[in-house]
mmCIF file with all atom_site columns, C-alpha atoms in Angstrom:
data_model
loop_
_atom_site.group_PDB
_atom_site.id
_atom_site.type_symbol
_atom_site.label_atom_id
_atom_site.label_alt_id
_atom_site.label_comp_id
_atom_site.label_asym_id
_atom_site.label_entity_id
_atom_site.label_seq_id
_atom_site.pdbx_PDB_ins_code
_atom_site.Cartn_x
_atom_site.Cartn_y
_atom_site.Cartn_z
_atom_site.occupancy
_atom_site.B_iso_or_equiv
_atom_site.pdbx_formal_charge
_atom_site.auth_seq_id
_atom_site.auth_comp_id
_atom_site.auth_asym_id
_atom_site.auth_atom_id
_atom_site.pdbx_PDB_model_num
ATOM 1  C CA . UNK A 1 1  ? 119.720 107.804 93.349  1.00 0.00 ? 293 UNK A CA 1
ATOM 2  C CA . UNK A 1 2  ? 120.429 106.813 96.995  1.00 0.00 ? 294 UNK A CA 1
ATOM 3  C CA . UNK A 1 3  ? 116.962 106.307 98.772  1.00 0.00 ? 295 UNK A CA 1
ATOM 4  C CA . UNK A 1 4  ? 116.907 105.650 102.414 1.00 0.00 ? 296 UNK A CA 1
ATOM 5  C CA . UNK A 1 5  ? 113.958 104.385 103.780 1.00 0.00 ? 297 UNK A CA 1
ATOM 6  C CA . UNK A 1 6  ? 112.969 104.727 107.315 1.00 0.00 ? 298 UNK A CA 1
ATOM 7  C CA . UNK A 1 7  ? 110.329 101.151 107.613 1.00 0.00 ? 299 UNK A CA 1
ATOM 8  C CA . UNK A 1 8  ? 108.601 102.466 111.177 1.00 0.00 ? 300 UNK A CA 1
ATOM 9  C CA . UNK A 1 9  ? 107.741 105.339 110.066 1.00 0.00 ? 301 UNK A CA 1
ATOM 10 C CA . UNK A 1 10 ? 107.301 104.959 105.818 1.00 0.00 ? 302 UNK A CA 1
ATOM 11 C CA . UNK A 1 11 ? 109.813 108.476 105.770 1.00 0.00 ? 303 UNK A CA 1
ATOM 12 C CA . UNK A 1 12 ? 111.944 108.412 102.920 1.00 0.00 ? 304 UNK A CA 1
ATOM 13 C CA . UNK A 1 13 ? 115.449 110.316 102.483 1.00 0.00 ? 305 UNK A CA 1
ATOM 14 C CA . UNK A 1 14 ? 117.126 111.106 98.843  1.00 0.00 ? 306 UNK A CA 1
ATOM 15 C CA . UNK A 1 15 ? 120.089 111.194 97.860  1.00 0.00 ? 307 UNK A CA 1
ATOM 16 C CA . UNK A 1 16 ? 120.109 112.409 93.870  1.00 0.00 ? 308 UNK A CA 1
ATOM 17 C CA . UNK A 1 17 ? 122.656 112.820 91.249  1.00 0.00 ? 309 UNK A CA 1
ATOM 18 C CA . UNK A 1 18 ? 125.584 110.054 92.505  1.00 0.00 ? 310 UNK A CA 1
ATOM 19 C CA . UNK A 1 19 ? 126.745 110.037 89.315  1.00 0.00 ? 311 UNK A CA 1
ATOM 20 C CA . UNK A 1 20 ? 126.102 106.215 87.679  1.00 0.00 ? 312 UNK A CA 1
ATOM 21 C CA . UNK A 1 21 ? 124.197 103.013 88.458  1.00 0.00 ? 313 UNK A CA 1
ATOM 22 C CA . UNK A 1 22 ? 125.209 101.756 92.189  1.00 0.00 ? 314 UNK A CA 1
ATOM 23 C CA . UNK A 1 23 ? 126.786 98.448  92.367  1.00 0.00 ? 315 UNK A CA 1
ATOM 24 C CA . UNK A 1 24 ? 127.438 97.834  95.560  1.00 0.00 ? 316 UNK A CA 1
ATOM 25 C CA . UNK A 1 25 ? 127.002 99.648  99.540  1.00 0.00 ? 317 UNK A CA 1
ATOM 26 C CA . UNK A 1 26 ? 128.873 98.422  102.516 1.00 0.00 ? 318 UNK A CA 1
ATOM 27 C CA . UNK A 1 27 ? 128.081 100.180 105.568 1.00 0.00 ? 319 UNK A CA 1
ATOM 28 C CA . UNK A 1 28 ? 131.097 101.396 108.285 1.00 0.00 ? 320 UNK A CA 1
ATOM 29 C CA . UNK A 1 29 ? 131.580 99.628  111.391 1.00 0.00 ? 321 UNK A CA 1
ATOM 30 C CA . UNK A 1 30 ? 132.655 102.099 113.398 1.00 0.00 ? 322 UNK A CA 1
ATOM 31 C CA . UNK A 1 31 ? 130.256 104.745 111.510 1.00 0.00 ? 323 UNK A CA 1
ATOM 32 C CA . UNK A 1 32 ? 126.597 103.055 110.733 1.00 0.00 ? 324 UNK A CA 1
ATOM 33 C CA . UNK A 1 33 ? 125.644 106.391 109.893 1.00 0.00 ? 325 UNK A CA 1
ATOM 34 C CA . UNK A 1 34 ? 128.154 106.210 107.214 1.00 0.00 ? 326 UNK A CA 1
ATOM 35 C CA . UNK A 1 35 ? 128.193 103.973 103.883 1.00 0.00 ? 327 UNK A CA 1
ATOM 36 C CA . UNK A 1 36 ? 130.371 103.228 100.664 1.00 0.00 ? 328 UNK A CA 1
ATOM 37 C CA . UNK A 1 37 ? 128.678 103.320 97.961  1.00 0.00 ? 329 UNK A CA 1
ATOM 38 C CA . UNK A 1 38 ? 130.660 101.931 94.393  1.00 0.00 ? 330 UNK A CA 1
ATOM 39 C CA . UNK A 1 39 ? 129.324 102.901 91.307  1.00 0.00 ? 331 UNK A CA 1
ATOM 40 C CA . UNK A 1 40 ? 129.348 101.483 87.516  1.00 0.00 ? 332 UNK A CA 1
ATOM 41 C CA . UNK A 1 41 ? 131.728 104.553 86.482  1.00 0.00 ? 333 UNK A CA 1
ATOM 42 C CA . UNK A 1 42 ? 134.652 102.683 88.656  1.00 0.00 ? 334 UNK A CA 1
ATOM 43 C CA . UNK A 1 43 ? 133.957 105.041 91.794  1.00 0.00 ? 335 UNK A CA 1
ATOM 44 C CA . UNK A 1 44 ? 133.803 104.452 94.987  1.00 0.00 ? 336 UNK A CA 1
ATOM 45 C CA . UNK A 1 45 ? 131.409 107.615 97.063  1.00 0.00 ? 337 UNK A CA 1
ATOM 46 C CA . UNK A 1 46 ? 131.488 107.745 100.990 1.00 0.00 ? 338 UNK A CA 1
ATOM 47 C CA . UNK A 1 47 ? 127.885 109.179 102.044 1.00 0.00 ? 339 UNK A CA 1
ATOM 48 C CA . UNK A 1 48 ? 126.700 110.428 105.207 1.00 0.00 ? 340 UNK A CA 1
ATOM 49 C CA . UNK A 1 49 ? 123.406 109.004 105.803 1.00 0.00 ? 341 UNK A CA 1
ATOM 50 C CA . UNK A 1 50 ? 122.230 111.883 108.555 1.00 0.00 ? 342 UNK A CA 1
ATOM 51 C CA . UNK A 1 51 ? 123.432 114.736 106.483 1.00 0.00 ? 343 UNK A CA 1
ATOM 52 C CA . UNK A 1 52 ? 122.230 112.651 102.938 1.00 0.00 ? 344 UNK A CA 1
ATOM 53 C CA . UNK A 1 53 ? 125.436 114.056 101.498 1.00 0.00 ? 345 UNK A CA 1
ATOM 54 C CA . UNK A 1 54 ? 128.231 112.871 99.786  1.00 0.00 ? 346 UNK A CA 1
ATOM 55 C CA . UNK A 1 55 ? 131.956 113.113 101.802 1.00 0.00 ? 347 UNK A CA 1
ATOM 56 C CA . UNK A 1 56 ? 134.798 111.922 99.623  1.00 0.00 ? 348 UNK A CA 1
ATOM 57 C CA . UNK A 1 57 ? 134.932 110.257 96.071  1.00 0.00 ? 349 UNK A CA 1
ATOM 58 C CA . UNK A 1 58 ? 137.562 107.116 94.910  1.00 0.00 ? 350 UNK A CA 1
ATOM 59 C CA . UNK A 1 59 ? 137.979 107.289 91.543  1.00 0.00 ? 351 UNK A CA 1
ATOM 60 C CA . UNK A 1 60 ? 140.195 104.958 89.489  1.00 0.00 ? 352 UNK A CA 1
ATOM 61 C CA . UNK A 1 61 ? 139.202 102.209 90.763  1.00 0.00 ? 353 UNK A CA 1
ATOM 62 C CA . UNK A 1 62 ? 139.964 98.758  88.582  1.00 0.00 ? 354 UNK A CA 1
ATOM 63 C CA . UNK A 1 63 ? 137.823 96.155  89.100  1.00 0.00 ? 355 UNK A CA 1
ATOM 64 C CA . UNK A 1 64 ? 138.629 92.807  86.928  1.00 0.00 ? 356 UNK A CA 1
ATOM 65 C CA . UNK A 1 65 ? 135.623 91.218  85.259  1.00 0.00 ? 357 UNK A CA 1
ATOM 66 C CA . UNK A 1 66 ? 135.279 88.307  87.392  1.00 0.00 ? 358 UNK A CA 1
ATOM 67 C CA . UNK A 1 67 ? 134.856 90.596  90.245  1.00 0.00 ? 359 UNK A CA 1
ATOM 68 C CA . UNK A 1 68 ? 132.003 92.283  88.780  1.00 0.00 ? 360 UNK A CA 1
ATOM 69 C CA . UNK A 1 69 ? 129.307 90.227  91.290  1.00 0.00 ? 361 UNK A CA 1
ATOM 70 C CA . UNK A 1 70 ? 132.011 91.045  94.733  1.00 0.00 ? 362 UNK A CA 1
ATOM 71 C CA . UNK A 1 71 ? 131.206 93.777  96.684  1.00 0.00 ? 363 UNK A CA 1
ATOM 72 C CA . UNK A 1 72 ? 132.977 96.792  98.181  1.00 0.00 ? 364 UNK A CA 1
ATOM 73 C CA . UNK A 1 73 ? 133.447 96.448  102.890 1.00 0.00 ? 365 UNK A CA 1
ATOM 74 C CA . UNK A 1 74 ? 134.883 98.380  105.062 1.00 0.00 ? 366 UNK A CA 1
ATOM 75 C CA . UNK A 1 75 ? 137.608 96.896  107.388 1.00 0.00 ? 367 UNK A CA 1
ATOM 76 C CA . UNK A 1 76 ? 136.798 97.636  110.893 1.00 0.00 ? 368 UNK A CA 1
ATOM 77 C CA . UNK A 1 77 ? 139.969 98.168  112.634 1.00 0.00 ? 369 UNK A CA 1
ATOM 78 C CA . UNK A 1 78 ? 141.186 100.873 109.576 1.00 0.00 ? 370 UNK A CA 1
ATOM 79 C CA . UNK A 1 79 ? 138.184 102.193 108.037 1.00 0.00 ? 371 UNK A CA 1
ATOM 80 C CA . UNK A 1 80 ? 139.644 101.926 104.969 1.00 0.00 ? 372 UNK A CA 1
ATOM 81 C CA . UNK A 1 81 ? 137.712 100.344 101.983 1.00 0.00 ? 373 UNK A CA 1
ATOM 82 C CA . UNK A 1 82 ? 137.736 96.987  100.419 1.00 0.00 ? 374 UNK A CA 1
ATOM 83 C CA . UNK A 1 83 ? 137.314 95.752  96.943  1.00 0.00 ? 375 UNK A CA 1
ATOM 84 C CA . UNK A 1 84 ? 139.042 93.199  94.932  1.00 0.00 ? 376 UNK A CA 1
ATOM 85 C CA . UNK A 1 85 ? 141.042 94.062  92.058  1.00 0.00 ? 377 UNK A CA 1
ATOM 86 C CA . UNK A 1 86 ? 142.950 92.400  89.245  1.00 0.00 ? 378 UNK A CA 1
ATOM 87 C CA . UNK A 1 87 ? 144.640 89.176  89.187  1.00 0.00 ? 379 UNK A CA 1
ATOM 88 C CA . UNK A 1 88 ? 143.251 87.665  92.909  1.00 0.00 ? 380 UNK A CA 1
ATOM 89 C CA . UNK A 1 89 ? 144.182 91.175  94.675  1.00 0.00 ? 381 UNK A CA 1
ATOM 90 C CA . UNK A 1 90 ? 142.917 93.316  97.066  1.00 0.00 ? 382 UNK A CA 1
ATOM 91 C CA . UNK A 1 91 ? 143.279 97.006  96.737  1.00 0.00 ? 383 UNK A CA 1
ATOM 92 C CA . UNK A 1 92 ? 142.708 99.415  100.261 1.00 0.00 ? 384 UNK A CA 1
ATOM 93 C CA . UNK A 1 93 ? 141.720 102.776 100.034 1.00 0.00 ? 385 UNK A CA 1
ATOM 94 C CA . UNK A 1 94 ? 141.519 105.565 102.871 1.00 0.00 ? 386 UNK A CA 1
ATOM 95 C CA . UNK A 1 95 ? 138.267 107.891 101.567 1.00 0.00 ? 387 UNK A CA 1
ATOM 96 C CA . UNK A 1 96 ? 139.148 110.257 104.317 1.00 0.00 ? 388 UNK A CA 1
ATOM 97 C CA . UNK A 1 97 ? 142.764 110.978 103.105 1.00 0.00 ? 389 UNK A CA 1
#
């Protein structure tokens, strides 16, 4: 469960049901009402924090072990998603294509 929290005025938001245990967020640059959320099932979810809803799914993501502590970004000049992969890579995905 996504939960944000808005601290000036104690409202909370939900966001139920992603799926698996969240690993790691990384909000948008261009977007802050937009974050990536990966998951422990190897999926990457794009959520719309306004709307609390989910936009696009990554799935198949591979992740090698000793990445399991990195987290996911966001480039800024693409908007495409960052997370490190097997073997010292990189692997870019577009979550709006």
């Amino acid at each position: 469960m996504l939960v944000v929290w808005e601290l000036a005025s104690g409202r909370r938001a939900y966001l139920p049901r992603l799926g698996s245990c969240l690993q790691h967020i990384a909000t948008c640059a261009t977007d802050p009402s937009r974050v990536a959320v990966s998951l422990a099932e190897n999926v990457v979810r794009v959520v719309d924090l306004a709307a609390m809803s989910v936009l696009c799914s990554v799935r198949g993501i591979c992740l090698s072990p000793a990445a399991a502590a990195a987290s996911i970004a966001v480039q800024p000049a693409s908007g495409r998603l960052v997370l490190p992969g097997a073997a010292a890579s990189l692997q870019f995905f577009d979550p709006l294509k």
